[in-house]
Coordinates of C-alpha atoms in Angstrom, one line a residue:
M1 CA 58.0 -14.5 27.7
P2 CA 57.8 -11.9 25.0
V3 CA 61.1 -11.1 23.2
Q4 CA 62.4 -7.6 23.6
T5 CA 63.4 -6.3 20.2
T6 CA 64.1 -2.7 18.8
P7 CA 64.7 -1.5 15.3
E8 CA 68.3 -1.4 16.1
A9 CA 68.4 -4.8 17.8
A10 CA 65.9 -6.8 15.4
L11 CA 65.7 -10.6 15.2
P12 CA 66.9 -12.3 12.1
V13 CA 64.3 -14.5 10.4
R14 CA 65.9 -17.9 11.5
E15 CA 65.7 -16.8 15.2
V16 CA 61.9 -15.9 14.9
S17 CA 61.2 -19.0 13.1
R18 CA 63.3 -21.1 15.8
L19 CA 61.2 -19.2 18.7
I20 CA 58.0 -20.2 17.0
G21 CA 59.3 -23.7 16.7
D22 CA 60.0 -23.8 20.3
W23 CA 56.6 -22.6 21.3
V24 CA 54.8 -25.2 18.9
S25 CA 57.0 -28.0 20.2
R26 CA 55.6 -27.5 23.8
L27 CA 52.0 -28.2 22.3
G28 CA 50.8 -31.7 23.0
E29 CA 48.8 -34.1 20.8
V30 CA 45.3 -33.1 20.1
W31 CA 42.3 -34.8 18.4
V32 CA 41.2 -33.0 15.2
E33 CA 38.1 -33.5 12.8
G34 CA 38.0 -32.6 9.2
Q35 CA 37.9 -33.6 5.7
L36 CA 40.7 -34.9 3.5
T37 CA 40.8 -32.9 0.4
Q38 CA 44.3 -34.2 -1.1
I39 CA 46.3 -37.4 -0.5
S40 CA 49.8 -37.8 -1.8
R41 CA 51.5 -41.1 -1.5
R42 CA 54.9 -41.1 -3.4
P43 CA 56.2 -44.7 -4.3
G44 CA 58.9 -45.6 -1.7
A45 CA 58.3 -42.7 0.5
R46 CA 58.0 -43.3 4.2
V47 CA 55.6 -40.2 4.7
V48 CA 52.2 -39.5 3.3
F49 CA 51.3 -36.0 2.6
L50 CA 47.7 -35.0 3.2
T51 CA 45.5 -31.7 3.1
F52 CA 43.3 -31.5 6.1
R53 CA 40.5 -29.1 5.6
D54 CA 37.5 -27.6 7.8
S55 CA 34.4 -28.7 5.8
S56 CA 32.5 -25.5 7.0
H57 CA 35.1 -22.9 6.5
D58 CA 37.8 -22.1 4.2
V59 CA 40.7 -23.1 6.4
S60 CA 43.1 -26.0 5.7
I61 CA 46.4 -27.3 7.2
S62 CA 48.9 -29.8 6.0
L63 CA 48.8 -33.2 7.5
T64 CA 51.6 -35.8 7.5
C65 CA 51.9 -39.3 8.8
F66 CA 54.1 -42.3 8.3
R67 CA 52.9 -44.8 5.8
P68 CA 51.9 -47.5 8.3
V69 CA 49.6 -45.0 10.1
F70 CA 47.8 -44.2 6.6
D71 CA 47.8 -47.8 5.2
A72 CA 45.7 -48.8 8.3
V73 CA 42.8 -46.9 6.9
A74 CA 43.8 -46.7 3.3
D75 CA 40.8 -49.0 2.2
V76 CA 38.1 -46.7 3.7
V77 CA 39.7 -43.3 3.5
T78 CA 39.6 -41.4 0.2
E79 CA 39.6 -37.8 -0.8
G80 CA 36.5 -36.1 0.6
S81 CA 36.3 -38.5 3.5
R82 CA 35.7 -37.1 6.9
I83 CA 38.2 -38.2 9.5
V84 CA 39.3 -37.8 12.9
V85 CA 43.2 -37.8 13.7
R86 CA 45.4 -37.7 16.8
A87 CA 48.2 -35.4 15.9
K88 CA 50.9 -33.1 17.2
P89 CA 51.5 -29.6 15.7
E90 CA 55.1 -29.4 13.9
W91 CA 56.8 -26.2 12.9
Y92 CA 59.3 -26.6 9.9
Q93 CA 61.8 -23.9 10.7
G94 CA 63.4 -23.8 7.2
R95 CA 60.2 -23.3 5.4
G96 CA 58.4 -21.4 8.3
S97 CA 55.3 -23.6 7.8
L98 CA 53.0 -25.6 10.3
S99 CA 51.8 -28.8 9.9
L100 CA 50.2 -31.6 11.9
R101 CA 52.0 -35.1 12.3
A102 CA 49.3 -37.7 12.8
S103 CA 49.9 -40.8 14.8
E104 CA 46.4 -42.3 14.4
I105 CA 43.7 -41.8 11.9
R106 CA 40.2 -42.8 12.3
P107 CA 37.3 -42.5 9.6
V108 CA 34.2 -40.9 10.7
G109 CA 31.4 -43.5 10.3
I110 CA 27.6 -42.7 9.4
G111 CA 26.7 -43.4 13.0
E112 CA 29.1 -40.9 14.3
L113 CA 28.0 -38.3 11.6
L114 CA 24.3 -38.9 12.7
V115 CA 25.0 -38.3 16.3
K116 CA 26.8 -35.1 15.7
L117 CA 23.9 -34.0 13.5
E118 CA 21.5 -34.8 16.2
R119 CA 23.6 -32.9 18.7
L120 CA 23.6 -29.9 16.3
K121 CA 20.0 -30.3 15.7
R122 CA 19.2 -30.0 19.4
E123 CA 21.3 -26.9 19.7
L124 CA 19.6 -25.0 16.9
T125 CA 16.3 -26.1 18.0
A126 CA 17.1 -24.6 21.4
E127 CA 18.0 -21.4 19.5
G128 CA 14.4 -21.5 18.1
L129 CA 15.6 -21.7 14.4
F130 CA 13.1 -24.5 13.6
A131 CA 9.9 -23.0 15.2
A132 CA 6.7 -23.1 13.3
D133 CA 6.0 -19.4 13.9
R134 CA 9.1 -18.4 12.1
K135 CA 7.7 -19.9 8.9
R136 CA 6.8 -17.4 6.2
P137 CA 4.0 -18.2 3.6
L138 CA 5.1 -18.4 -0.1
P139 CA 3.9 -15.8 -2.5
F140 CA 0.9 -16.9 -4.7
L141 CA 2.8 -15.8 -7.9
P142 CA 6.4 -14.9 -7.4
R143 CA 7.7 -12.3 -9.7
R144 CA 11.2 -14.1 -9.8
I145 CA 12.3 -17.4 -8.4
G146 CA 15.9 -17.6 -6.9
L147 CA 17.3 -21.2 -7.5
V148 CA 20.5 -22.4 -6.0
T149 CA 21.4 -25.6 -7.4
G150 CA 24.4 -27.6 -8.8
R151 CA 26.0 -26.6 -12.2
A152 CA 24.1 -28.1 -15.2
S153 CA 22.3 -30.4 -12.7
A154 CA 19.2 -32.6 -13.1
A155 CA 17.9 -30.8 -10.1
E156 CA 18.0 -27.4 -12.1
R157 CA 16.3 -29.1 -15.1
D158 CA 13.6 -30.5 -13.0
V159 CA 12.6 -27.3 -11.2
I160 CA 12.8 -25.1 -14.4
K161 CA 11.1 -27.6 -16.7
N162 CA 8.2 -28.3 -14.2
A163 CA 7.8 -24.5 -13.1
E164 CA 7.5 -23.4 -16.8
A165 CA 5.0 -26.2 -17.7
R166 CA 2.9 -25.1 -14.9
W167 CA 3.3 -21.4 -15.5
P168 CA 5.1 -20.4 -18.7
A169 CA 5.7 -16.8 -17.8
V170 CA 7.8 -17.8 -14.8
R171 CA 11.3 -16.3 -14.4
F172 CA 14.3 -17.6 -12.6
E173 CA 17.4 -16.0 -11.0
T174 CA 19.8 -19.1 -11.0
R175 CA 23.0 -19.4 -9.0
E176 CA 25.0 -22.6 -9.7
V177 CA 27.2 -23.8 -7.0
A178 CA 29.0 -26.7 -5.6
V179 CA 26.4 -28.9 -3.7
Q180 CA 28.9 -31.2 -2.1
G181 CA 32.5 -31.1 -1.1
I182 CA 34.8 -28.6 0.6
H183 CA 33.4 -25.5 -1.1
A184 CA 29.7 -26.4 -0.9
V185 CA 28.9 -24.6 2.3
S186 CA 30.5 -21.3 1.4
Q187 CA 29.0 -21.3 -2.1
V188 CA 25.5 -22.1 -1.1
V189 CA 25.6 -19.6 1.8
G190 CA 26.9 -17.0 -0.6
A191 CA 24.2 -17.6 -3.2
V192 CA 21.3 -17.6 -0.7
R193 CA 22.6 -14.2 0.7
E194 CA 22.9 -12.8 -2.7
L195 CA 19.4 -13.9 -3.7
D196 CA 17.8 -12.9 -0.6
A197 CA 19.2 -9.3 -1.3
H198 CA 18.0 -9.2 -4.8
P199 CA 14.8 -6.8 -5.1
D200 CA 12.9 -9.0 -7.6
V201 CA 13.3 -12.4 -6.0
D202 CA 10.3 -13.4 -4.0
V203 CA 11.2 -16.9 -3.2
I204 CA 14.3 -19.1 -3.1
I205 CA 14.7 -22.8 -3.9
V206 CA 17.8 -24.6 -2.7
A207 CA 17.7 -27.8 -4.7
R208 CA 19.8 -31.0 -5.0
G209 CA 18.9 -34.4 -6.3
G210 CA 19.6 -36.4 -3.3
G211 CA 22.8 -38.3 -2.4
S212 CA 24.4 -40.2 0.4
V213 CA 24.6 -38.8 4.1
E214 CA 28.0 -37.5 3.5
D215 CA 27.2 -35.7 0.3
L216 CA 24.2 -33.9 2.0
L217 CA 26.4 -32.9 5.1
P218 CA 26.7 -29.2 3.6
F219 CA 22.9 -28.8 3.9
S220 CA 23.1 -29.5 7.6
D221 CA 26.1 -27.1 8.3
A222 CA 25.4 -24.6 11.2
E223 CA 26.4 -21.6 9.1
L224 CA 23.9 -22.4 6.3
I225 CA 21.1 -23.0 8.8
R226 CA 21.7 -19.6 10.5
T227 CA 21.9 -17.8 7.0
V228 CA 18.6 -19.3 5.8
A229 CA 17.0 -18.5 9.3
A230 CA 18.1 -14.9 8.8
C231 CA 16.6 -14.5 5.3
R232 CA 13.8 -12.0 4.6
T233 CA 12.9 -14.0 1.5
P234 CA 10.9 -17.3 2.0
V235 CA 13.3 -20.4 1.3
V236 CA 12.1 -23.7 0.0
S237 CA 14.4 -27.0 0.7
A238 CA 14.3 -29.3 -2.3
I239 CA 17.2 -31.8 -1.4
G240 CA 15.3 -34.8 -2.5
H241 CA 16.5 -37.4 0.1
E242 CA 13.6 -39.0 1.8
P243 CA 15.3 -41.3 4.2
D244 CA 17.3 -38.8 6.1
T245 CA 16.3 -35.2 6.7
P246 CA 19.1 -32.6 6.4
L247 CA 18.7 -29.6 8.8
L248 CA 18.0 -27.3 5.9
D249 CA 14.7 -29.1 5.7
L250 CA 13.8 -28.0 9.3
V251 CA 14.7 -24.3 9.0
A252 CA 13.3 -23.7 5.5
D253 CA 9.7 -22.0 5.2
L254 CA 8.6 -25.1 3.0
R255 CA 10.1 -28.5 2.6
A256 CA 9.6 -30.2 -0.8
S257 CA 10.3 -33.8 -1.3
T258 CA 12.1 -33.3 -4.5
P259 CA 13.1 -30.6 -6.9
T260 CA 10.1 -31.4 -9.0
D261 CA 7.8 -31.0 -6.1
A262 CA 9.4 -27.7 -5.2
A263 CA 8.4 -26.3 -8.6
K264 CA 4.9 -27.6 -8.1
R265 CA 4.7 -25.9 -4.7
V266 CA 6.1 -22.7 -5.8
V267 CA 4.2 -21.7 -8.8
P268 CA 0.6 -22.3 -9.4
D269 CA -0.7 -24.3 -12.5
V270 CA -2.0 -22.1 -15.1
G271 CA -4.7 -24.6 -16.2
E272 CA -6.0 -25.1 -12.7
E273 CA -6.1 -21.3 -12.2
L274 CA -7.8 -20.8 -15.5
E275 CA -10.4 -23.6 -14.3
R276 CA -10.8 -21.8 -11.1
V277 CA -11.4 -18.5 -12.9
R278 CA -14.0 -20.1 -15.2
Q279 CA -15.7 -21.6 -12.3
T280 CA -15.7 -18.3 -10.3
R281 CA -17.0 -16.5 -13.4
D282 CA -19.8 -19.1 -13.7
R283 CA -20.7 -18.7 -10.0
A284 CA -20.9 -15.0 -10.5
R285 CA -22.9 -15.1 -13.5
H286 CA -25.5 -17.4 -11.9
A287 CA -25.6 -15.2 -8.7
I288 CA -26.2 -12.1 -10.9
R289 CA -28.8 -14.0 -12.9
A290 CA -30.5 -15.2 -9.9
L291 CA -30.5 -11.8 -8.3
V292 CA -31.9 -10.1 -11.6
D293 CA -34.6 -12.8 -11.8
R294 CA -35.5 -12.2 -8.1
E295 CA -35.8 -8.4 -8.6
A296 CA -37.8 -8.9 -11.9
H297 CA -40.2 -11.1 -10.1
G298 CA -40.7 -8.5 -7.4
L299 CA -41.2 -5.8 -10.0
E300 CA -43.8 -7.9 -11.8
Q301 CA -45.6 -8.3 -8.3
A302 CA -45.4 -4.7 -7.7
L303 CA -46.8 -3.7 -11.2
A304 CA -49.7 -6.2 -10.6
H305 CA -51.0 -4.1 -7.6
S306 CA -54.1 -2.3 -8.3
V307 CA -52.6 1.2 -7.4
L308 CA -49.9 0.6 -10.2
R309 CA -52.3 -0.7 -12.8
D310 CA -54.3 2.5 -12.5
P311 CA -52.2 5.0 -10.6
Y312 CA -54.8 7.9 -11.1
R313 CA -57.5 5.9 -9.3
L314 CA -56.4 6.9 -6.1
V315 CA -56.0 10.5 -7.1
A316 CA -59.4 10.6 -8.7
G317 CA -61.0 9.2 -5.5
R318 CA -59.3 11.8 -3.3
D319 CA -60.2 14.5 -5.8
E320 CA -63.9 14.0 -5.0
E321 CA -63.2 14.2 -1.3
I322 CA -61.1 17.3 -1.6
G323 CA -63.9 19.0 -3.7
A324 CA -66.5 18.2 -1.0
E325 CA -64.2 19.4 1.8
I326 CA -63.8 22.6 -0.3
D327 CA -67.2 23.2 -0.6
R328 CA -67.9 22.6 3.0
A329 CA -65.0 25.0 3.9
R330 CA -66.5 27.7 1.6
R331 CA -69.9 27.3 3.2
T332 CA -68.5 27.4 6.6
V333 CA -66.3 30.5 5.8
G334 CA -69.4 32.1 4.2
H335 CA -71.6 31.6 7.3
L336 CA -68.9 32.9 9.5
L337 CA -68.5 36.0 7.2
D338 CA -72.3 36.6 7.1
R339 CA -72.5 36.3 11.0
A340 CA -69.5 38.5 11.4
D341 CA -71.1 41.2 9.0
S342 CA -74.4 41.2 11.0
D343 CA -72.4 41.6 14.2
L344 CA -70.5 44.3 12.8
V345 CA -73.8 46.1 11.5
H346 CA -75.3 45.9 15.1
T347 CA -72.2 47.1 16.7
L348 CA -71.8 50.0 14.3
A349 CA -75.4 51.0 15.0
R350 CA -74.7 50.9 18.7
V351 CA -71.6 53.0 18.3
V352 CA -73.4 55.5 16.2
A353 CA -76.2 55.7 18.7
L354 CA -73.9 56.2 21.4
S355 CA -71.5 58.6 19.6
P356 CA -71.1 62.3 20.9
A357 CA -72.3 63.4 17.3
A358 CA -75.5 61.5 17.8
T359 CA -76.1 63.1 21.2
L360 CA -75.5 66.6 19.6
R361 CA -78.1 66.0 17.0
R362 CA -80.6 65.3 19.7
G363 CA -80.1 69.0 20.9
Y364 CA -77.3 69.0 23.2
A365 CA -74.3 71.1 23.2
V366 CA -70.6 70.8 24.5
L367 CA -69.0 73.7 26.3
Q368 CA -65.2 74.0 25.9
R369 CA -63.0 76.5 27.7
A370 CA -60.4 78.5 25.6
D371 CA -57.8 75.7 26.3
G372 CA -60.3 73.1 24.8
A373 CA -61.1 71.5 28.3
V374 CA -64.8 70.4 28.5
V375 CA -67.0 72.1 31.0
R376 CA -68.6 69.8 33.3
V377 CA -69.7 71.8 36.3
P378 CA -70.7 75.5 36.5
E379 CA -68.0 76.3 39.1
E380 CA -65.1 75.6 36.6
V381 CA -66.4 78.8 34.5
A382 CA -65.7 82.2 35.8
A383 CA -68.1 85.1 35.3
G384 CA -67.8 86.7 32.1
E385 CA -65.4 83.8 30.7
E386 CA -66.1 83.1 27.0
L387 CA -66.8 79.4 26.3
R388 CA -67.0 77.7 22.9
A389 CA -70.3 75.7 22.4
R390 CA -70.3 72.8 20.0
V391 CA -73.6 71.6 18.5
A392 CA -74.6 69.1 15.9
E393 CA -74.1 71.6 13.0
G394 CA -71.2 73.7 14.3
E395 CA -70.1 75.9 17.2
F396 CA -70.5 79.5 18.4
T397 CA -69.2 81.5 21.4
V398 CA -71.1 82.1 24.7
R399 CA -70.2 84.2 27.7
R400 CA -71.2 83.3 31.3
T401 CA -73.0 86.1 33.2
E402 CA -74.1 86.4 36.7
R403 CA -77.8 85.3 37.5
R404 CA -80.1 87.6 39.1
E405 CA -81.7 86.9 42.4
D406 CA -85.2 87.3 41.1
D407 CA -84.2 84.7 38.5
E408 CA -83.4 82.3 41.1
G409 CA -86.9 82.5 42.4

């Protein structure tokens, strides 16, 4: 039950330590897996002091056991070994520290490690981290290569030397880290994340020159695998251990068999590329020459045509035809004009013959009343009404008079 305290009724340190010890003492034995990072066996001491660490995270705890417990595995367990212990948590009240008291220690064998790796592999496969459609293509010529490798390692020299031999202008952004041991996972993960965030890094190589299964365990760590899967930058695994495949090989965008192979796969060979350029240039030159030759041949054939040899020949022939057509057109138009002139003369003669003026010249006259109306019948004119008489050579005035009866006879 929670302890009720107030500022006025605070517990002393010894009481808090005692309460924690009481709670810890009620815990039973547990099986714990981890890595030994320090072993202290004092001559004559009954107790062996060990440091027990989680290999994937920066967490450790003190481990103690009686000498016979450790002596049973002393020949096969050293610093760096992975072990499984049956232990009971213990609280040291005076120092306020927690430790594990081991009653049994078992080294983790290769077979057990491989079984655990296979189990982790199935788990990560189910998450889709190894799927082929997640793989990203490498850039043809990276601006800068991120390299994660051991400090002053042969893997670093192999990658840089072979890459510069293939492409002298290549540039590297190198992160030297621990590639085995208790700090390997955290440092490799941190380096990969840092290079992934670098704006000039186009590809990341994680390189190590091989090693035992235990040495390569950091490259099968779940945290590292998920970190690489989340990278935006393509990652190349170059662990260089052919018999066994670290899980990093499965999640990486490209698996290289060795650091040297990684250098060859990441940058092109300048000599090969120059040869490709030469071959491409030769093919282009040949294609252009063939095109020019083909067009020149076509031009020669076109120039050999009779029309192009004597371009005015066709025009001259057409000129004669056009002249003949013009003559015919002129003759036709002349005939039409002559016929039209004759018709016009005849029509004019008929019009003149039928015109009122011609009628008047034959002795006729036109009588018009004062308002200009033409007199057509005698009844239209009143007795004594003056009329205007138009004749061929002029006009004069006349007056209507009554006719006498003896004139009618």
